[in-house]
Amino acid sequence: MHIQVHRLLPRTRMAGVGVRFCIWVQGCSRHCPGCMAVDTWPPDGGFPLDTEELFSRIRGTSAIEGITFLGGEPFEQAEALAQLACKVQAAGLSVTTFTGFSYEGLKTGADPATTRLLAATDLLIDGSYQEGLFDLSRPWVGSANQRYHFLTKRYRPSDIEGIPNQIEIRISPDGTAFLNGMGNFAKIKALLAGRNGGIYL
Ligand code: SF4
């Protein structure tokens, strides 16, 4: 089974508790206005990666707390992600999953793969980004409607209290910059573009 991947980032502190291996999945049919990840929308973009190969890469990454699925829409690839998430949890690592769907909607749906991915998620962050509710006061999210659901005992609300929203900028030798995290991307890109036109997000 394979996952259609937009981007991998083996180590970052910008998407959940601790240092995490981040997997941006490719494909999202929701098309929220103001979405900061429009490159992840086409389901045929990115690249396919076998779940076993990805698990091997995760296991080969030292000192990580867990993995994070974001996108794109993880629940549009629920079967493959659930398979990977189960292996990751069995290896003692945690799973954080972002989704544009509501937890209630996912729970009441009849899709068994969705149920399996929920069962293999420790921390679910739900709700699509809403421009009119822009709010950077909580970690890793950009609008006030988004919620944290602690689906296992791995984390508690106190584990995320006081964690600020942050952005990291990674610059490749060719001068391309990659912004990761949550913040006011329009302002940051405008700021950086004034000094370097090669901004990629
Ligand atoms: S669900 Fe997320 S990735 Fe999909 S359009 Fe909305 S904000 Fe963008």
PDB file of N, CA and C and ligand atoms in Angstrom, residues 28 30-32 35 41 71-72 100 129, ligand 1:
ATOM      1  N   CYS A  28      -6.362  17.200  -1.378  1.00  0.00           N
ATOM      2  CA  CYS A  28      -7.411  17.693  -0.476  1.00  0.00           C
ATOM      3  C   CYS A  28      -8.525  18.249  -1.333  1.00  0.00           C
ATOM      4  N   ARG A  30     -11.227  19.733  -0.158  1.00  0.00           N
ATOM      5  CA  ARG A  30     -12.046  20.683   0.590  1.00  0.00           C
ATOM      6  C   ARG A  30     -11.918  22.112   0.073  1.00  0.00           C
ATOM      7  N   HIS A  31     -10.729  22.509  -0.348  1.00  0.00           N
ATOM      8  CA  HIS A  31     -10.492  23.814  -0.977  1.00  0.00           C
ATOM      9  C   HIS A  31     -11.006  24.981  -0.128  1.00  0.00           C
ATOM     10  N   CYS A  32     -10.551  25.055   1.102  1.00  0.00           N
ATOM     11  CA  CYS A  32     -10.956  26.143   1.999  1.00  0.00           C
ATOM     12  C   CYS A  32     -10.397  27.482   1.498  1.00  0.00           C
ATOM     13  N   CYS A  35      -6.635  28.867   2.257  1.00  0.00           N
ATOM     14  CA  CYS A  35      -5.754  27.740   2.587  1.00  0.00           C
ATOM     15  C   CYS A  35      -4.308  28.098   2.227  1.00  0.00           C
ATOM     16  N   TRP A  41      -3.402  20.343  -2.859  1.00  0.00           N
ATOM     17  CA  TRP A  41      -4.764  19.994  -3.278  1.00  0.00           C
ATOM     18  C   TRP A  41      -4.851  18.902  -4.355  1.00  0.00           C
ATOM     19  N   GLY A  71      -1.543  18.149   5.775  1.00  0.00           N
ATOM     20  CA  GLY A  71      -1.716  18.087   4.316  1.00  0.00           C
ATOM     21  C   GLY A  71      -1.994  19.417   3.694  1.00  0.00           C
ATOM     22  N   GLY A  72      -2.814  19.073   2.638  1.00  0.00           N
ATOM     23  CA  GLY A  72      -3.616  17.918   2.221  1.00  0.00           C
ATOM     24  C   GLY A  72      -4.581  17.427   3.308  1.00  0.00           C
ATOM     25  N   GLY A 100      -9.245  18.592   8.155  1.00  0.00           N
ATOM     26  CA  GLY A 100     -10.206  19.668   7.922  1.00  0.00           C
ATOM     27  C   GLY A 100     -11.619  19.257   8.284  1.00  0.00           C
ATOM     28  N   TYR A 129      -9.216  25.393   8.115  1.00  0.00           N
ATOM     29  CA  TYR A 129      -8.799  26.779   8.330  1.00  0.00           C
ATOM     30  C   TYR A 129      -9.894  27.728   7.850  1.00  0.00           C
TER      31      TYR A 129
HETATM   32  S1  SF4 B   1      -8.634  21.104   4.723  1.00  0.00           S
HETATM   33 FE1  SF4 B   1      -6.620  21.997   5.144  1.00  0.00          FE
HETATM   34  S2  SF4 B   1      -5.363  21.524   3.312  1.00  0.00           S
HETATM   35 FE2  SF4 B   1      -7.518  21.182   2.764  1.00  0.00          FE
HETATM   36  S3  SF4 B   1      -8.135  23.138   1.816  1.00  0.00           S
HETATM   37 FE3  SF4 B   1      -8.724  23.213   3.994  1.00  0.00          FE
HETATM   38  S4  SF4 B   1      -6.992  24.216   5.023  1.00  0.00           S
HETATM   39 FE4  SF4 B   1      -6.259  23.537   2.987  1.00  0.00          FE
END
